[in-house]
Amino acid sequence: MMLRVEDLTVALPMRGQLVPVLAGVSFTLDRRDSVGLVGESGSGKSMTALAIMGLLPPGARVAGRVMLDGRDLLALPEPDLCGVRGRRIGMVFQEPMTALNPLMSIGAQVAEPLRLHLRLSRAEADARAARMLDRVGLDPARISPHRYPHQLSGGQRQRVVIAAALACGPDLLVADEPTTALDVTVQAQVLALLADLAAETGMGLLLITHDLGVVSQTVANVLVMYAGRVVEQGPTDSVFGGMAHPYTRALFAARPAESGARPVQIPGQVPDPLHRPPGCAFAPRCSRAEPDCGQQAPTLAGGGPHRAACLHPHAAS
Amino acid sequence: MTFYLLRRVAILLATLLAASIVVFVVLQVLPGDPAALILGTGAREDTLAALRHQLGLDAPMWLRYARWLGGLLSGDFGTSFTYHVPVAELVRQRVLVSLPLALFAILLSTAIAIPVGVAAAARRGGAADAGLMGVAQIGVALPNFWLGLLLILLFAVRLPWLPASGFPGWDAGLWAGFRALILPALALALPQAAILARVTRAAVIDTLGEDFVRTARAKGLSRPAALWRHAVPNALIPVVTLIGLQFSFLLAGTVIIENVFTLPGLGRLVFQAIAQRDLIVVQDLVVLLAGSVIVVNFLVDLAAAWIDPRLRRAGA
């Protein structure tokens, strides 16, 4: 198994105390495999990605293990981590408008990891960056690598970010809401590009999104997260075929549907990490909540690959 | 880029012309008759009229402006009536003191402030940040003339390493001239470095929070590499702008430091010319200093466009 995340737990300093924002996240991801993390804002999806990258904010406390080919990234010293980031693991961010350095040409930004990790000469790195830009759909004859980010559209910029993340041929790509900031028409193109590149290179894909439609089309396995915990996880078909956790169902019902059916809002908000209720964090918003839901936090139950953390799950339909 | 440059140069020339008109008109409108000042209060009216004619003061205003501007452009700045020497020669001597002093001070200030500001930003909230910014706060509060006196006491009186005051002239040798400028340059540079370090720190803290710094880290850059290659260049525009402002100030606003160190610089010349109503000297100096501020601003704009491609658009 290439990536094995075990019991990943993160606490951040807030108002002078360490507040848990992520608890007990576990999953595995192999080459040619894909995992989707879904949930609302504040569910801990991005925190999971940053913890894997070793890019958590200063003062964060991390526990658990993030094993990459047998090495625990959480125990790795910073210089070794720099050799992993951009080389073994690439990352794509949500905001293409701000993710690129406005003072550097796009070619130079794609060439940067090549010069850093592969020690290529400037000419070699530039040539390879141009090929990489071509591969993500930015034909150097039409869009010169000497251009600057402000001369490109949002979708084009996201392609540059993807080219830079994949320049060194990583084994794993972490994509944090890669299409959220893009126009709807461009979203599908960028998603198709990511799927193509993953299939072509055989890299594993960890896709973070709040869009269930994206997940169902793109990834093999899915983790539904709520308030820093995984509430349901399993193969995508199985999870969407038999949603066991009320939160998964509520999230599904809340998505904008193409059929014209009105999205059903989930009442209330994700509790902030300073004020999480005891027991199941979703109980206050849950239509199926019973008194015992407030007593203890349920753990992921179920014998097979498809598991849900709920005391009163929906029966598989 | 070529069009951008042409546009900027055109704006530069127009601003210089406008500044010369303002300076000329203001000094004409102000009361004070140079002929009366030269001849004294007891002069007879026909003598005054003859002198006004000789000085060209009886010509219409537009003609006097044209003569003055033509003279400036051909290097004839007129003659000072207190010093009885051509103003051009007077200015040349003073610029040879003030310009090296300003350059020296701004280089010192920049060389101190940028590493300090960046180091404090990289360790924001830590003990090093608090220490550096504490020292900077003291530096901001220190008046430069007082700092100048302290420097004289320490490095010229207690330790006889450097001259306490005066300027031997560049004829006395490059090193002798340079030595005389070390203490005044320090006295000017340290308080400015304190302000510049604080601005640098704030600007770098802003850019360190930008997404592209996180992207750089995700590409595998170490923390210092992401800082120096991505965060610092993006923080430079406010820093360069402030350096330009400080340099403009250093060219002529240093009259107090020139007095502390008895340096024959431009600031003292302006001061003396105003005190003695030497109008032609005041007029020439004010337009030259205004011109230097405009040229420095132009250079700051060019530097900003060189740093940031978004500013190179012709419309910007």
XYZ file of C-alpha atoms in Angstrom:
633
model
C 0.000 0.000 0.000
C 1.519 3.322 -1.026
C -0.214 5.736 1.357
C -1.608 4.560 4.674
C -3.115 7.194 6.958
C -3.683 5.776 10.442
C -5.674 7.458 13.167
C -4.629 10.928 12.023
C -5.443 13.486 14.711
C -4.700 17.223 14.582
C -5.123 19.917 17.215
C -4.631 23.624 16.493
C -3.917 26.395 18.988
C -6.974 28.647 19.307
C -7.454 31.271 21.998
C -4.577 29.866 24.035
C -5.682 26.243 23.997
C -5.134 23.270 21.715
C -8.413 22.442 20.018
C -8.864 19.155 18.170
C -9.875 19.773 14.557
C -9.288 16.298 13.162
C -9.774 12.989 14.984
C -9.083 9.402 14.014
C -8.952 9.687 10.228
C -7.750 6.455 8.605
C -7.638 5.388 4.979
C -5.342 3.872 2.402
C -4.540 4.922 -1.140
C -2.616 2.932 -3.699
C -1.157 3.789 -7.074
C -3.874 3.818 -9.743
C -6.331 4.321 -6.892
C -8.392 7.344 -5.944
C -9.955 8.552 -2.731
C -12.412 11.399 -2.313
C -12.854 13.427 0.871
C -16.261 15.110 1.044
C -17.966 17.308 3.577
C -19.005 20.878 4.294
C -16.559 23.680 5.066
C -14.985 23.093 8.456
C -15.294 19.312 8.244
C -11.515 18.809 8.270
C -10.967 17.870 4.608
C -8.298 20.470 3.912
C -6.710 19.896 7.314
C -6.276 16.223 6.348
C -4.511 17.263 3.144
C -2.245 19.765 4.893
C -1.363 17.184 7.567
C -0.333 14.710 4.869
C 1.796 17.422 3.209
C 3.332 18.472 6.520
C 2.116 22.034 5.907
C -0.090 22.557 8.955
C -0.075 26.037 10.512
C 2.590 26.715 13.163
C 1.752 25.372 16.602
C -0.362 22.481 15.280
C -0.065 19.165 17.116
C -0.351 16.014 15.027
C -0.749 12.391 16.143
C -1.210 9.133 14.259
C 0.763 8.048 11.229
C 1.015 9.010 7.579
C 2.947 6.163 5.979
C 4.231 6.739 2.459
C 5.815 3.541 1.143
C 6.688 2.488 4.665
C 8.060 5.834 5.891
C 6.100 7.838 8.453
C 5.911 11.373 7.058
C 4.884 12.742 10.471
C 8.208 11.565 11.914
C 10.292 12.848 8.993
C 12.570 15.860 9.582
C 11.741 18.994 7.604
C 14.579 18.732 5.012
C 13.445 15.196 4.096
C 9.834 16.392 3.875
C 10.931 19.053 1.380
C 12.267 16.189 -0.723
C 8.832 14.499 -0.588
C 6.714 17.572 -1.361
C 6.593 18.285 -5.044
C 8.626 15.145 -5.779
C 6.586 12.224 -4.377
C 3.405 14.151 -3.556
C 2.054 16.985 -5.667
C -0.639 19.338 -4.465
C -3.235 21.452 -6.257
C -5.107 24.171 -4.392
C -8.557 25.678 -4.552
C -7.784 29.243 -5.608
C -5.924 29.401 -8.933
C -6.178 33.207 -8.832
C -3.864 33.423 -5.817
C -1.960 30.115 -5.916
C 0.578 31.402 -8.455
C 3.310 33.954 -7.777
C 2.281 37.086 -9.748
C 5.925 38.089 -10.322
C 7.102 34.845 -11.963
C 6.363 33.639 -15.481
C 4.237 30.497 -15.624
C 7.073 28.578 -17.263
C 9.428 29.460 -14.408
C 6.857 28.341 -11.843
C 6.488 24.943 -13.509
C 10.270 24.656 -13.944
C 10.955 25.489 -10.283
C 10.344 21.993 -8.821
C 12.267 20.422 -11.732
C 15.336 22.487 -10.936
C 14.902 21.860 -7.213
C 14.267 18.099 -7.134
C 15.718 16.773 -10.384
C 18.617 19.277 -10.476
C 17.899 20.029 -14.130
C 19.710 22.876 -15.850
C 17.691 25.969 -16.652
C 17.388 24.983 -20.317
C 16.361 21.395 -19.548
C 13.855 22.523 -16.917
C 12.371 25.144 -19.253
C 12.014 22.605 -22.063
C 10.350 20.115 -19.748
C 8.106 22.800 -18.250
C 6.979 23.721 -21.773
C 6.121 20.053 -22.476
C 4.283 19.847 -19.166
C 2.276 22.998 -19.968
C 1.452 21.504 -23.344
C 0.264 18.301 -21.644
C -2.181 20.173 -19.394
C -3.623 21.949 -22.420
C -1.586 25.154 -22.574
C 0.030 24.900 -26.003
C 3.299 26.897 -25.741
C 2.797 28.125 -29.310
C -0.468 29.769 -28.276
C 0.186 30.548 -24.614
C 3.853 31.345 -24.125
C 5.553 30.022 -20.966
C 6.907 33.571 -20.613
C 3.458 34.867 -19.786
C 2.526 35.903 -16.288
C -0.419 34.605 -14.244
C -2.451 37.827 -14.590
C -2.542 37.292 -18.361
C -4.354 33.947 -17.941
C -7.919 32.964 -17.081
C -8.778 31.083 -13.883
C -9.004 27.752 -15.688
C -5.669 28.334 -17.429
C -4.047 29.236 -14.127
C -5.358 26.059 -12.525
C -3.782 24.144 -15.413
C -0.471 25.845 -14.602
C -0.828 24.829 -10.928
C -1.518 21.253 -12.035
C 1.495 21.283 -14.379
C 3.729 22.485 -11.538
C 2.341 19.863 -9.148
C 2.917 17.063 -11.663
C 6.221 18.321 -13.125
C 8.387 15.841 -11.214
C 6.022 12.902 -11.790
C 4.736 12.413 -8.232
C 3.222 9.114 -7.057
C 0.366 10.912 -5.364
C -1.614 14.021 -6.183
C -3.541 15.836 -3.476
C -6.175 18.053 -5.077
C -7.933 20.353 -2.596
C -11.171 21.617 -4.184
C -9.387 21.970 -7.551
C -12.505 23.047 -9.434
C -14.510 24.975 -6.832
C -13.289 28.418 -7.889
C -13.768 27.779 -11.608
C -16.633 28.412 -14.004
C -18.964 25.441 -14.320
C -17.944 24.711 -17.905
C -14.267 24.808 -16.975
C -14.815 22.604 -13.907
C -15.641 19.562 -16.038
C -12.579 20.137 -18.257
C -10.172 20.415 -15.335
C -11.686 17.364 -13.649
C -11.376 15.350 -16.865
C -7.758 16.511 -17.163
C -6.984 15.328 -13.617
C -8.611 11.933 -14.274
C -6.711 11.592 -17.565
C -3.388 12.463 -15.978
C -4.021 10.054 -13.097
C -4.832 7.239 -15.527
C -1.833 8.075 -17.723
C 0.790 8.308 -14.972
C -0.697 5.766 -12.560
C -0.444 8.186 -9.664
C -2.846 7.949 -6.749
C -5.390 10.749 -6.470
C -6.670 12.231 -3.234
C -9.523 14.509 -4.241
C -11.035 16.906 -1.732
C -14.377 18.412 -2.587
C -17.769 19.394 -1.245
C -19.326 18.337 -4.535
C -20.815 14.848 -4.347
C -21.316 14.765 -8.096
C -17.575 15.209 -8.630
C -16.842 12.404 -6.187
C -19.231 9.919 -7.712
C -17.729 10.422 -11.182
C -14.061 10.595 -10.308
C -12.964 8.475 -7.355
C -13.080 4.809 -6.393
C -13.377 5.298 -2.642
C -14.992 8.003 -0.610
C -14.712 9.359 2.932
C -17.546 11.548 4.193
C -16.278 13.889 6.890
C -18.123 15.905 9.494
C -16.666 18.117 12.238
C -13.199 16.606 11.985
C -14.276 12.951 11.890
C -14.993 10.427 9.164
C -18.680 9.559 9.471
C -18.916 7.151 6.556
C -16.374 5.593 4.247
C -16.209 2.902 1.636
C -16.180 2.180 -2.081
C -17.965 4.987 -3.905
C -20.610 2.729 -5.456
C -21.387 1.120 -2.144
C -21.588 4.404 -0.225
C -23.823 6.132 -2.755
C -25.814 2.945 -3.299
C -26.610 2.544 0.396
C -25.964 5.719 2.349
C -25.981 4.630 5.980
C -25.147 7.846 7.833
C -27.900 10.478 8.089
C -25.277 13.147 7.332
C -24.349 11.495 4.033
C -28.031 11.417 3.083
C -28.526 15.035 4.167
C -25.478 16.143 2.152
C -26.802 14.238 -0.842
C -30.231 15.812 -0.523
C -28.656 19.275 -0.185
C -26.740 19.134 -3.464
C -28.103 21.139 -6.371
C -29.830 18.511 -8.486
C -30.068 18.650 -12.266
C -33.527 17.087 -12.223
C -35.070 20.251 -10.872
C -35.834 18.814 -7.453
C -35.299 21.481 -4.804
C -32.159 20.985 -2.728
C -33.011 20.237 0.901
C -31.034 22.374 3.308
C -29.363 20.839 6.323
C -30.600 22.899 9.297
C -27.937 24.578 11.429
C -24.200 24.759 10.844
C -21.107 22.662 11.352
C -20.185 23.267 15.020
C -16.934 25.200 15.344
C -14.068 23.235 16.904
C -14.291 25.192 20.176
C -17.926 24.215 20.768
C -18.410 20.653 19.623
C -21.242 18.839 21.350
C -20.504 15.674 23.309
C -21.437 12.483 21.568
C -22.175 12.515 17.857
C -21.281 15.956 16.495
C -24.083 15.757 13.932
C -26.811 14.889 16.463
C -28.070 18.490 16.944
C -28.788 18.738 13.200
C -29.919 15.139 12.706
C -33.557 14.208 12.096
C -32.945 10.695 13.419
C -31.169 11.721 16.643
C -32.091 9.752 19.786
C -31.135 10.616 23.375
C -28.177 8.212 23.296
C -26.614 10.135 20.354
C -25.610 12.860 22.808
C -23.907 10.404 25.160
C -20.946 9.029 23.261
C -19.300 9.600 19.901
C -19.980 6.630 17.635
C -17.041 4.943 15.934
C -16.933 3.577 12.423
C -18.824 0.300 12.554
C -19.486 -2.418 10.046
C -17.341 -5.333 9.083
C -16.815 -4.731 5.382
C -15.084 -1.904 3.515
C -18.243 0.216 3.794
C -18.550 1.582 7.337
C -20.498 4.334 9.069
C -20.115 6.048 12.450
C -23.744 6.189 13.561
C -25.762 4.640 16.391
C -28.933 4.661 14.306
C -27.840 4.284 10.695
C -30.178 3.934 7.776
C -30.572 0.329 6.755
C -28.947 -0.505 3.435
C -31.637 -0.075 0.832
C 7.318 47.918 -22.242
C 8.633 50.447 -24.788
C 5.287 52.203 -24.895
C 5.150 52.114 -21.107
C 8.576 53.815 -20.943
C 7.683 56.498 -23.494
C 4.492 57.253 -21.597
C 6.317 57.521 -18.286
C 8.992 59.802 -19.760
C 6.315 62.079 -21.259
C 4.584 62.296 -17.874
C 7.959 62.999 -16.246
C 8.710 65.947 -18.568
C 5.219 67.404 -18.169
C 5.507 67.201 -14.370
C 8.913 68.906 -14.408
C 7.541 71.735 -16.542
C 4.534 72.169 -14.276
C 6.780 72.240 -11.209
C 8.999 74.962 -12.737
C 5.926 77.123 -13.470
C 4.579 76.734 -9.935
C 7.948 77.569 -8.373
C 8.394 80.615 -10.603
C 4.908 82.003 -10.056
C 4.959 81.493 -6.293
C 8.291 83.265 -5.904
C 7.143 86.152 -8.130
C 3.958 86.618 -6.174
C 5.725 86.670 -2.816
C 6.653 90.177 -1.652
C 10.282 91.268 -1.864
C 12.079 93.305 -4.520
C 15.548 91.924 -5.317
C 16.685 95.384 -6.500
C 15.677 96.928 -3.178
C 17.369 94.118 -1.290
C 20.599 94.581 -3.237
C 20.727 98.365 -2.996
C 19.298 98.706 0.489
C 16.375 100.792 1.770
C 18.066 104.146 1.106
C 18.316 103.682 -2.659
C 16.782 106.264 -4.994
C 13.883 105.259 -7.203
C 15.740 105.864 -10.492
C 18.690 103.733 -9.324
C 16.283 100.970 -8.419
C 14.601 101.196 -11.814
C 17.965 101.048 -13.585
C 18.971 97.937 -11.630
C 15.588 96.299 -12.274
C 16.118 96.908 -15.967
C 19.644 95.526 -15.774
C 18.382 92.399 -13.975
C 15.536 92.037 -16.461
C 12.945 92.399 -13.728
C 10.894 94.984 -15.651
C 10.112 92.512 -18.434
C 6.690 90.847 -18.469
C 6.335 87.768 -16.299
C 6.119 85.245 -19.175
C 9.327 86.624 -20.666
C 11.150 86.422 -17.360
C 9.949 82.818 -16.980
C 11.126 81.971 -20.492
C 14.554 83.546 -19.851
C 14.894 81.696 -16.543
C 13.826 78.323 -18.010
C 16.105 78.835 -21.021
C 18.968 79.586 -18.667
C 18.259 76.481 -16.580
C 18.234 74.302 -19.685
C 21.537 75.748 -20.942
C 23.196 75.504 -17.529
C 23.050 79.228 -16.738
C 21.330 79.398 -13.366
C 21.943 83.099 -12.824
C 24.241 84.752 -10.276
C 23.789 84.771 -6.532
C 23.841 88.336 -5.237
C 25.046 87.332 -1.752
C 27.846 85.019 -2.883
C 28.533 86.895 -6.160
C 29.209 83.598 -7.933
C 27.180 81.742 -10.556
C 24.454 79.674 -8.878
C 25.457 76.708 -11.038
C 28.901 76.634 -9.417
C 27.399 77.024 -5.943
C 25.008 74.134 -6.547
C 27.705 71.942 -8.057
C 29.866 72.190 -4.927
C 26.941 71.447 -2.617
C 25.607 68.541 -4.711
C 29.043 66.914 -4.485
C 28.491 66.750 -0.712
C 24.751 66.119 -0.506
C 24.398 63.483 -3.214
C 27.170 61.150 -1.933
C 25.843 61.628 1.608
C 22.287 60.769 0.555
C 23.428 57.739 -1.457
C 25.618 56.528 1.380
C 22.831 56.955 3.943
C 20.183 55.240 1.806
C 22.512 52.302 1.064
C 23.246 51.907 4.778
C 19.582 52.192 5.685
C 18.512 49.620 3.067
C 21.331 47.231 3.903
C 20.308 47.268 7.567
C 16.528 47.433 7.225
C 15.731 44.725 4.685
C 17.530 41.828 6.440
C 16.180 42.983 9.809
C 12.611 43.385 8.537
C 12.619 40.038 6.727
C 14.172 38.234 9.705
C 11.562 39.721 12.058
C 8.726 38.761 9.672
C 10.011 35.195 9.370
C 10.003 34.883 13.168
C 6.897 36.948 13.825
C 5.604 36.640 17.325
C 8.894 35.192 18.540
C 11.558 36.627 20.810
C 13.805 37.683 17.897
C 10.906 39.576 16.303
C 10.088 41.344 19.568
C 13.765 42.219 20.138
C 14.393 43.546 16.633
C 11.175 45.562 16.562
C 11.875 46.916 20.044
C 15.212 48.269 18.804
C 13.473 49.622 15.700
C 10.892 51.375 17.874
C 13.709 53.147 19.726
C 15.290 54.006 16.364
C 12.048 55.591 15.155
C 11.831 57.701 18.302
C 15.430 58.976 18.206
C 15.880 62.420 16.623
C 18.722 62.123 14.116
C 20.568 65.239 15.355
C 20.745 63.768 18.847
C 21.973 60.478 17.410
C 24.532 62.538 15.458
C 25.790 64.139 18.671
C 26.049 60.723 20.361
C 27.999 59.374 17.385
C 30.384 62.358 17.542
C 30.906 61.826 21.270
C 31.608 58.137 20.797
C 33.534 57.868 17.524
C 35.216 61.281 17.325
C 35.748 62.352 20.930
C 36.005 59.167 23.039
C 37.484 57.058 20.241
C 39.450 59.283 17.854
C 38.572 57.288 14.754
C 36.573 59.707 12.656
C 36.409 63.479 12.173
C 33.819 65.189 14.378
C 32.704 67.666 11.747
C 33.537 69.525 8.573
C 34.166 68.343 5.057
C 37.682 68.521 3.577
C 36.408 68.397 -0.021
C 36.979 65.615 -2.516
C 40.273 67.287 -3.524
C 41.675 66.091 -0.189
C 41.259 62.545 -1.426
C 38.444 60.051 -1.778
C 39.078 58.433 1.596
C 39.292 61.735 3.466
C 35.976 62.837 1.972
C 34.360 59.466 2.647
C 35.565 59.445 6.273
C 33.885 62.798 6.874
C 30.577 61.380 5.641
C 30.522 58.173 7.725
C 29.074 59.642 10.935
C 26.491 61.926 9.286
C 25.411 59.041 7.028
C 24.960 56.811 10.082
C 23.006 59.501 11.926
C 20.692 59.846 8.926
C 20.481 56.140 8.109
C 19.672 54.590 11.490
C 16.314 56.308 12.152
C 15.311 55.737 8.517
C 16.387 52.097 8.727
C 14.120 51.695 11.751
C 11.084 52.893 9.786
C 12.057 50.911 6.692
C 12.534 47.720 8.752
C 9.030 48.066 10.182
C 7.507 48.580 6.735
C 9.507 45.642 5.357
C 8.373 43.419 8.216
C 4.699 44.296 7.727
C 4.895 43.790 3.945
C 6.657 40.424 4.247
C 4.168 39.216 6.877
C 1.386 40.063 4.418
C 2.932 38.134 1.542
C 3.910 35.173 3.758
C 0.182 34.583 4.211
C -0.424 34.442 0.458
C -1.491 31.222 -1.244
C 1.476 31.240 -3.606
C 3.874 30.879 -0.682
C 1.987 27.737 0.339
C 2.167 26.566 -3.300
C 5.926 27.075 -3.216
C 6.168 25.022 -0.030
C 3.998 22.300 -1.611
C 6.461 22.213 -4.517
C 9.175 21.317 -2.016
C 10.825 24.669 -1.352
C 12.263 25.011 2.138
C 10.870 27.709 4.399
C 13.805 30.119 3.718
C 13.643 29.465 -0.040
C 9.905 30.189 -0.131
C 10.538 33.313 1.947
C 13.320 34.798 -0.197
C 12.167 33.686 -3.640
C 8.428 34.185 -3.297
C 7.406 36.241 -0.264
C 10.161 38.899 -0.253
C 9.989 39.900 -3.955
C 6.229 40.346 -3.590
C 6.783 42.574 -0.547
C 9.256 44.878 -2.302
C 6.920 47.461 -3.854
C 6.016 49.345 -0.651
C 9.656 49.007 0.430
C 11.017 50.506 -2.807
C 8.439 53.302 -2.633
C 9.545 54.211 0.879
C 13.228 54.077 -0.113
C 12.421 56.589 -2.868
C 10.662 58.918 -0.430
C 13.514 58.676 2.047
C 16.083 59.387 -0.649
C 14.219 62.517 -1.760
C 14.199 63.693 1.835
C 17.918 62.955 2.230
C 18.844 65.172 -0.739
C 17.680 68.403 0.856
C 15.957 67.727 4.145
C 19.164 67.167 6.047
C 19.822 70.768 7.090
C 19.918 69.886 10.798
C 22.424 67.083 10.317
C 24.486 69.351 8.013
C 24.566 71.884 10.827
C 25.516 69.297 13.468
C 28.407 68.105 11.309
C 29.042 71.515 9.646
C 28.802 70.027 6.174
C 28.445 72.376 3.177
C 25.407 70.610 1.692
C 22.322 71.626 -0.246
C 20.128 71.870 2.842
C 22.286 74.572 4.377
C 22.475 76.439 1.080
C 18.675 76.539 0.843
C 18.445 77.646 4.441
C 20.995 80.444 4.026
C 19.540 81.621 0.721
C 16.092 81.934 2.268
C 17.481 83.761 5.312
C 19.283 86.252 3.045
C 16.420 86.639 0.504
C 18.774 85.438 -2.249
C 15.763 84.868 -4.494
C 17.465 83.519 -7.591
C 19.276 80.883 -5.505
C 16.040 79.907 -3.737
C 14.181 79.706 -7.026
C 16.866 77.559 -8.686
C 17.266 75.270 -5.708
C 13.547 74.738 -5.183
C 13.027 73.786 -8.809
C 16.093 71.532 -8.781
C 14.941 69.775 -5.626
C 11.399 69.447 -6.958
C 12.935 68.029 -10.121
C 15.003 65.533 -8.164
C 11.922 64.362 -6.249
C 10.079 63.905 -9.547
C 13.013 62.008 -11.067
C 13.335 59.779 -7.988
C 9.598 59.012 -8.170
C 10.050 58.164 -11.837
C 12.876 55.762 -10.959
C 10.705 54.198 -8.218
C 7.937 53.659 -10.772
C 10.403 52.028 -13.156
C 11.723 49.793 -10.366
C 8.158 48.807 -9.431
C 7.368 47.923 -13.053
C 10.589 45.937 -13.253
C 9.563 43.987 -10.140
C 5.894 43.489 -10.977
C 4.801 42.572 -14.509
C 1.232 43.653 -13.688
C 2.428 47.282 -13.570
C 3.977 47.155 -17.058
C 0.703 47.595 -18.854
C 0.692 50.905 -20.685
C -2.505 51.978 -18.983
C -1.080 51.566 -15.486
